[in-house]
Short mmCIF file of C-alpha atoms in Angstrom, two decimals:
data_model
loop_
_atom_site.label_atom_id
_atom_site.label_comp_id
_atom_site.label_asym_id
_atom_site.label_seq_id
_atom_site.Cartn_x
_atom_site.Cartn_y
_atom_site.Cartn_z
CA MET K 23 18.92 160.64 -10.90
CA GLU K 24 21.39 158.19 -12.37
CA GLN K 25 24.32 160.34 -11.30
CA HIS K 26 22.98 160.51 -7.76
CA ARG K 27 22.92 156.69 -7.53
CA VAL K 28 26.49 156.45 -8.77
CA THR K 29 27.58 158.96 -6.19
CA LEU K 30 25.92 157.02 -3.40
CA GLN K 31 27.49 153.78 -4.53
CA LEU K 32 30.97 155.35 -4.62
CA ARG K 33 30.49 156.78 -1.16
CA ALA K 34 29.30 153.45 0.13
CA LYS K 35 32.29 151.71 -1.36
CA GLY K 36 34.67 154.29 0.05
CA SER K 37 33.11 153.96 3.47
CA PHE K 38 33.44 150.14 3.33
CA HIS K 39 37.10 150.37 2.27
CA THR K 40 37.96 152.74 5.11
CA SER K 41 36.33 150.48 7.70
CA LYS K 42 38.22 147.42 6.42
CA SER K 43 41.62 149.18 6.63
CA ARG K 44 41.06 150.09 10.27
CA GLY K 45 40.23 146.45 11.14
CA GLN K 46 43.67 145.16 9.85
CA SER K 47 45.88 147.25 12.19
CA GLY K 48 48.48 145.03 14.24
CA LEU K 49 51.87 144.95 16.10
CA THR K 50 54.71 147.07 14.88
CA LEU K 51 58.29 145.74 14.45
CA VAL K 52 59.40 147.45 17.67
CA GLU K 53 56.61 145.77 19.62
CA LEU K 54 57.60 142.37 18.20
CA LEU K 55 61.24 142.90 19.20
CA VAL K 56 60.25 143.93 22.73
CA ALA K 57 58.06 140.84 23.08
CA LEU K 58 60.91 138.64 21.80
CA VAL K 59 63.39 140.12 24.29
CA ILE K 60 60.96 139.59 27.18
CA SER K 61 60.41 135.98 26.09
CA LEU K 62 64.18 135.40 25.95
CA VAL K 63 64.66 136.88 29.43
CA ILE K 64 61.94 134.60 30.84
CA ALA K 65 63.48 131.57 29.10
CA LEU K 66 66.97 132.39 30.38
CA ALA K 67 65.63 132.86 33.91
CA ALA K 68 63.90 129.48 33.73
CA VAL K 69 67.05 127.75 32.40
CA SER K 70 69.23 129.42 35.06
CA SER K 71 66.81 128.35 37.77
CA LEU K 72 66.89 124.79 36.43
CA ILE K 73 70.71 124.75 36.36
CA VAL K 74 70.94 126.12 39.91
CA SER K 75 68.40 123.57 41.13
CA ARG K 76 70.27 120.75 39.43
CA ARG K 77 73.58 121.87 40.94
CA GLY K 78 71.91 122.12 44.31
CA LEU K 79 70.64 118.56 43.99
CA THR K 80 74.15 117.43 42.95
CA THR K 81 75.60 119.06 46.07
CA VAL K 82 72.94 117.46 48.26
CA ASP K 83 73.67 114.05 46.72
CA ALA K 84 77.43 114.56 47.18
CA ALA K 85 76.93 115.61 50.82
CA ALA K 86 74.82 112.51 51.45
CA GLN K 87 77.49 110.30 49.84
CA LEU K 88 80.24 111.91 51.92
CA GLY K 89 78.15 111.36 55.04
CA ASP K 90 77.68 107.68 54.15
CA ASN K 91 81.41 107.26 53.50
CA ALA K 92 82.24 108.94 56.80
CA ARG K 93 79.84 106.70 58.72
CA PHE K 94 81.17 103.58 57.01
CA ALA K 95 84.79 104.55 57.69
CA SER K 96 84.16 105.30 61.35
CA ALA K 97 82.11 102.10 61.84
CA LEU K 98 84.78 99.94 60.20
CA LEU K 99 87.65 101.52 62.12
CA LEU K 100 85.73 101.34 65.40
CA ARG K 101 85.16 97.63 64.87
CA LEU K 102 88.77 96.96 63.88
CA GLY K 103 89.96 99.01 66.85
CA ALA K 104 87.72 97.05 69.21
CA GLN K 105 89.21 93.82 67.84
CA ALA K 106 92.84 94.98 68.04
CA GLY K 107 94.77 93.01 70.65
CA PHE K 108 92.08 90.36 71.04
CA ARG K 109 93.36 86.89 71.97
CA ASP K 110 91.41 83.66 71.92
CA VAL K 111 90.63 82.41 75.43
CA GLU K 112 93.46 79.86 75.38
CA TYR K 113 96.11 82.58 74.99
CA ALA K 114 94.38 85.42 76.80
CA ALA K 115 94.28 83.29 79.95
CA THR K 116 98.06 82.81 79.94
CA PRO K 117 99.97 86.09 79.53
CA ARG K 118 103.63 86.08 78.53
CA SER K 119 106.01 85.41 81.39
CA ASN K 120 108.39 88.07 80.02
CA ASN K 121 106.97 90.59 77.59
CA THR K 122 110.38 91.48 76.10
CA VAL K 123 111.56 87.94 75.35
CA GLY K 124 112.05 87.36 71.62
CA LEU K 125 110.69 90.76 70.57
CA ALA K 126 113.89 91.69 68.77
CA GLY K 127 114.76 88.25 67.39
CA ALA K 128 113.56 85.94 64.64
CA GLY K 129 109.84 85.26 64.87
CA ALA K 130 109.44 88.34 67.05
CA ALA K 131 105.90 89.24 68.04
CA ASN K 132 104.86 92.39 66.21
CA PRO K 133 102.69 94.73 68.30
CA ASP K 134 98.91 94.54 68.07
CA VAL K 135 98.74 98.27 67.29
CA SER K 136 101.36 100.12 65.27
CA GLY K 137 101.77 102.46 62.34
CA VAL K 138 103.96 104.77 60.28
CA ASN K 139 103.71 108.55 60.07
CA ASN K 140 103.47 110.36 56.70
CA ALA K 141 103.96 107.25 54.54
CA TYR K 142 102.36 104.57 52.39
CA PRO K 143 103.33 100.88 52.56
CA SER K 144 105.29 98.75 50.13
CA ALA K 145 103.10 96.48 47.99
CA THR K 146 105.45 93.53 48.56
CA ASP K 147 105.98 94.00 52.30
CA PRO K 148 103.20 96.21 53.71
CA TYR K 149 103.97 95.31 57.37
CA ASN K 150 107.63 96.28 57.45
CA SER K 151 108.44 98.57 54.53
CA SER K 152 107.07 102.01 53.62
CA THR K 153 107.81 105.12 51.56
CA ALA K 154 107.43 108.73 52.71
CA TRP K 155 104.98 110.95 50.85
CA ARG K 156 106.34 113.61 48.51
CA THR K 157 105.17 117.11 49.42
CA SER K 158 103.33 117.64 46.13
CA SER K 159 101.57 114.25 46.15
CA VAL K 160 97.82 113.84 46.56
CA GLY K 161 97.50 112.20 49.98
CA TYR K 162 100.60 113.94 51.36
CA GLY K 163 100.89 113.61 55.12
CA SER K 164 98.60 110.57 55.38
CA ASP K 165 99.58 107.79 57.78
CA ILE K 166 99.62 104.00 57.93
CA LEU K 167 97.67 102.14 60.64
CA ILE K 168 98.37 98.45 61.36
CA LEU K 169 96.01 96.45 63.59
CA ARG K 170 96.31 92.79 64.64
CA HIS K 171 93.94 90.40 66.41
CA GLN K 172 93.21 86.69 66.68
CA ALA K 173 90.29 84.73 65.36
CA VAL K 174 87.99 82.87 67.77
CA GLU K 175 87.78 79.09 67.98
CA THR K 176 84.19 77.85 68.20
CA PHE K 177 85.16 75.92 71.37
CA PRO K 178 88.56 74.71 72.60
CA GLY K 179 89.83 71.83 70.50
CA SER K 180 87.18 72.17 67.77
CA GLY K 181 89.67 73.43 65.19
CA ARG K 182 86.96 75.66 63.67
CA SER K 183 86.65 79.44 63.65
CA ASP K 184 83.33 81.02 64.60
CA MET K 185 84.08 83.69 61.91
CA THR K 186 83.02 86.61 64.11
CA MET K 187 86.31 88.49 63.67
CA ILE K 188 86.91 90.30 60.38
CA ASP K 189 89.83 92.05 58.71
CA CYS K 190 89.66 95.49 57.08
CA SER K 191 88.17 94.01 53.89
CA GLY K 192 85.27 92.56 55.91
CA THR K 193 86.50 89.00 55.43
CA PRO K 194 86.14 86.71 58.47
CA SER K 195 88.89 84.29 59.41
CA THR K 196 88.11 80.67 58.63
CA THR K 197 91.13 79.30 60.53
CA VAL K 198 91.98 79.24 64.22
CA PRO K 199 95.30 80.54 65.65
CA VAL K 200 98.07 78.01 66.23
CA ASP K 201 99.89 80.16 68.83
CA ARG K 202 99.50 83.48 70.64
CA ASP K 203 101.20 85.43 67.82
CA ASP K 204 99.20 83.93 64.96
CA ARG K 205 96.92 86.88 64.19
CA MET K 206 94.88 88.50 61.44
CA VAL K 207 96.42 91.73 60.16
CA SER K 208 94.80 94.84 58.67
CA VAL K 209 96.88 97.62 57.11
CA LEU K 210 95.00 100.86 56.39
CA TYR K 211 96.45 103.75 54.37
CA VAL K 212 95.77 106.18 51.50
CA ASP K 213 96.69 105.29 47.93
CA VAL K 214 96.18 107.18 44.66
CA SER K 215 96.61 104.32 42.18
CA GLN K 216 92.84 103.90 41.77
CA GLY K 217 92.46 107.19 39.89
CA GLU K 218 90.91 108.71 43.02
CA PRO K 219 92.63 108.87 46.42
CA SER K 220 91.18 106.03 48.47
CA LEU K 221 91.45 104.48 51.91
CA MET K 222 93.04 101.13 51.19
CA CYS K 223 92.99 97.82 53.01
CA SER K 224 95.85 95.34 52.82
CA THR K 225 95.88 91.98 54.56
CA GLY K 226 99.17 90.84 53.04
CA PRO K 227 101.45 91.32 50.03
CA SER K 228 99.51 92.07 46.82
CA THR K 229 96.13 92.05 48.59
CA ALA K 230 95.48 95.80 48.67
CA GLN K 231 92.00 96.94 47.71
CA PRO K 232 90.12 100.26 48.05
CA ILE K 233 87.42 100.34 50.70
CA ILE K 234 86.44 104.04 50.65
CA SER K 235 86.95 106.30 47.62
CA GLY K 236 87.75 110.00 47.90
CA VAL K 237 89.87 109.91 51.09
CA GLU K 238 92.50 112.64 50.58
CA ASN K 239 93.91 112.67 54.08
CA PHE K 240 94.17 109.98 56.79
CA GLN K 241 95.69 110.93 60.15
CA VAL K 242 96.40 108.74 63.17
CA LEU K 243 97.60 109.73 66.63
CA TYR K 244 98.17 107.23 69.42
CA GLY K 245 96.89 107.82 72.95
CA VAL K 246 99.55 106.33 75.22
CA ALA K 247 100.02 105.69 78.91
CA GLY K 248 103.47 106.49 80.33
CA VAL K 249 105.37 106.87 77.05
CA THR K 250 108.07 109.50 76.53
CA PRO K 251 108.68 110.22 72.83
CA ASN K 252 111.50 108.09 71.35
CA THR K 253 112.43 106.74 74.79
CA ALA K 254 112.27 103.22 76.22
CA PRO K 255 109.53 102.87 78.86
CA THR K 256 110.61 102.59 82.46
CA ALA K 257 108.20 102.70 85.39
CA THR K 258 104.63 101.44 85.21
CA PRO K 259 102.24 104.34 84.43
CA VAL K 260 100.26 105.79 87.33
CA ALA K 261 97.04 105.17 85.35
CA PRO K 262 98.06 102.29 83.05
CA ASN K 263 94.71 102.06 81.26
CA VAL K 264 94.25 105.77 80.55
CA ALA K 265 95.97 107.72 77.76
CA ASP K 266 97.88 110.71 79.15
CA ARG K 267 99.07 112.10 75.80
CA TYR K 268 98.83 111.58 72.04
CA LEU K 269 101.92 110.83 69.94
CA ARG K 270 102.76 110.30 66.28
CA ALA K 271 103.93 106.91 65.05
CA ASP K 272 107.51 108.12 64.65
CA GLN K 273 107.53 109.27 68.30
CA MET K 274 106.91 105.68 69.41
CA VAL K 275 110.16 104.45 67.88
CA VAL K 276 113.28 103.97 70.01
CA ALA K 277 116.22 103.98 67.59
CA GLY K 278 118.09 100.67 67.51
CA ASN K 279 115.87 99.06 70.15
CA THR K 280 113.03 96.98 68.72
CA ALA K 281 112.02 95.56 72.10
CA ALA K 282 111.64 99.05 73.59
CA THR K 283 109.73 100.24 70.54
CA ASN K 284 107.31 97.32 70.81
CA ALA K 285 106.94 97.99 74.54
CA ASN K 286 105.90 101.56 73.69
CA TRP K 287 103.36 100.26 71.19
CA SER K 288 101.93 97.96 73.86
CA ARG K 289 101.06 101.08 75.88
CA VAL K 290 98.73 102.52 73.24
CA ARG K 291 95.29 102.88 74.83
CA SER K 292 93.36 104.79 72.18
CA LEU K 293 93.49 106.04 68.60
CA ARG K 294 92.67 109.52 67.39
CA ILE K 295 91.56 109.25 63.75
CA GLY K 296 91.14 112.18 61.36
CA MET K 297 90.18 112.10 57.68
CA VAL K 298 89.29 114.47 54.86
CA LEU K 299 86.92 113.04 52.25
CA ARG K 300 86.09 114.63 48.92
CA GLY K 301 83.25 114.33 46.43
CA ALA K 302 83.31 114.24 42.63
CA GLU K 303 84.35 117.18 40.48
CA GLY K 304 81.47 119.65 40.24
CA SER K 305 79.86 118.49 43.48
CA THR K 306 79.79 122.05 44.81
CA GLN K 307 79.05 125.40 43.14
CA GLN K 308 81.97 127.27 44.69
CA LYS K 309 85.52 127.01 43.38
CA GLU K 310 87.84 127.90 46.23
CA ALA K 311 90.60 126.49 48.41
CA GLN K 312 89.58 125.33 51.89
CA THR K 313 91.51 124.56 55.07
CA PHE K 314 90.62 121.52 57.17
CA TYR K 315 91.86 120.23 60.54
CA PRO K 316 91.46 116.42 60.43
CA LEU K 317 92.36 116.03 64.11
CA GLY K 318 90.24 118.95 65.29
CA LEU K 319 90.34 122.73 65.32
CA ALA K 320 91.05 123.13 69.05
CA LYS K 321 94.04 125.22 70.11
CA ALA K 322 96.70 124.17 72.60
CA SER K 323 96.19 127.43 74.50
CA VAL K 324 94.77 130.89 74.06
CA THR K 325 97.81 131.84 71.97
CA GLY K 326 98.17 128.47 70.25
CA THR K 327 97.55 127.93 66.56
CA ALA K 328 94.39 126.28 65.26
CA GLY K 329 94.60 122.51 65.29
CA SER K 330 97.46 122.40 67.81
CA ALA K 331 95.56 120.89 70.75
CA MET K 332 97.07 117.47 70.04
CA SER K 333 100.68 117.28 71.16
CA SER K 334 102.01 116.43 67.71
CA ALA K 335 99.77 118.54 65.51
CA ARG K 336 102.21 121.46 65.24
CA ASP K 337 104.77 119.58 63.16
CA ASP K 338 102.82 116.65 61.72
CA PRO K 339 102.32 116.86 57.92
CA GLY K 340 98.68 116.61 56.96
CA THR K 341 97.17 117.74 60.27
CA ILE K 342 96.44 121.06 58.60
CA PHE K 343 95.10 120.23 55.15
CA THR K 344 94.52 122.90 52.48
CA SER K 345 92.60 121.71 49.45
CA PRO K 346 93.19 122.94 45.89
CA ALA K 347 90.76 125.48 44.47
CA ASP K 348 88.35 123.15 42.70
CA THR K 349 84.63 122.37 42.69
CA ARG K 350 84.75 119.31 44.98
CA LEU K 351 82.70 119.13 48.15
CA ARG K 352 84.78 118.04 51.16
CA GLN K 353 84.15 116.87 54.72
CA ALA K 354 86.48 116.38 57.70
CA VAL K 355 85.84 113.45 60.04
CA THR K 356 87.36 113.10 63.52
CA PHE K 357 86.78 110.43 66.16
CA THR K 358 88.53 108.52 68.94
CA ILE K 359 88.68 104.75 69.46
CA GLN K 360 89.22 103.09 72.83
CA LEU K 361 91.41 99.97 72.57
CA ARG K 362 91.78 96.68 74.41
CA ASN K 363 95.54 96.73 73.70
CA LYS K 364 97.32 95.33 76.76
CA GLU K 365 100.91 94.79 77.88
CA GLY K 366 102.06 91.27 78.51
CA LEU K 367 99.66 89.31 76.27
#
């Protein structure tokens, strides 16, 4: 009887032990490794998605900034272009009796609209001295645009400016003109001294300041009425107020004849402006070179090359702009400005 009890107890204990062992079964090492790999894949996918989203937001921000810069540049240049050639009522009412008198001598009247092709101005004499761009320079092919206009006297004899006319820095004139050739001057060009190529504004020696950062290319063509390249004007144009062709700044120059050159500048009726603006490094996810046409992609004819619709685009440095292969977002901006520029004022 005693042996039978012992046997039952041993069997009971053995049964309890077997049941407990089955309850402790868990994951094997292989299963743990598989779970770890799956977790890593999910984490990497989440991080990659976050990085792509962040880069996308950076590109969107850069595109918005480029759009703002483009709008600001076009608005500023449109306003300066509308002001170019403006004379206060006292001088506008009495045109010059002879438009060529004194143009080549001391105190000569510089044209209201002028410029230099493929150059940047001297810091000490931005109106009359410039240096040509080197081929390898950032900003190569960019042009200089010079615009002049008078301030407005509040009323004749008041001696006070109404401060409605501004220069390229946005500064209004606080003084009134003393004669018909006393004008405000704005010089616009590209400079790389700011660490980033920028559209610069100069209103005199040592006054240059950046107004728009990231401008790699600045192109200007001049819509003229009755001007033959590098030739003194002769007969009055058939349509004197309508541009019949677009020329580069160097095509307006008549060698050795300042009066004829200024007469050509007085026949500029519109400006064709082209720019290429760039964003910060890493503002786009693609790293590749791009080709831009600042003055437009249109062809001169069916067989013409892209960007050749303007008469000078075929041989004008910068009118076909190829960017380096980097991660900067870029935008081309093109627009035309109608001028008040007039002969004989």
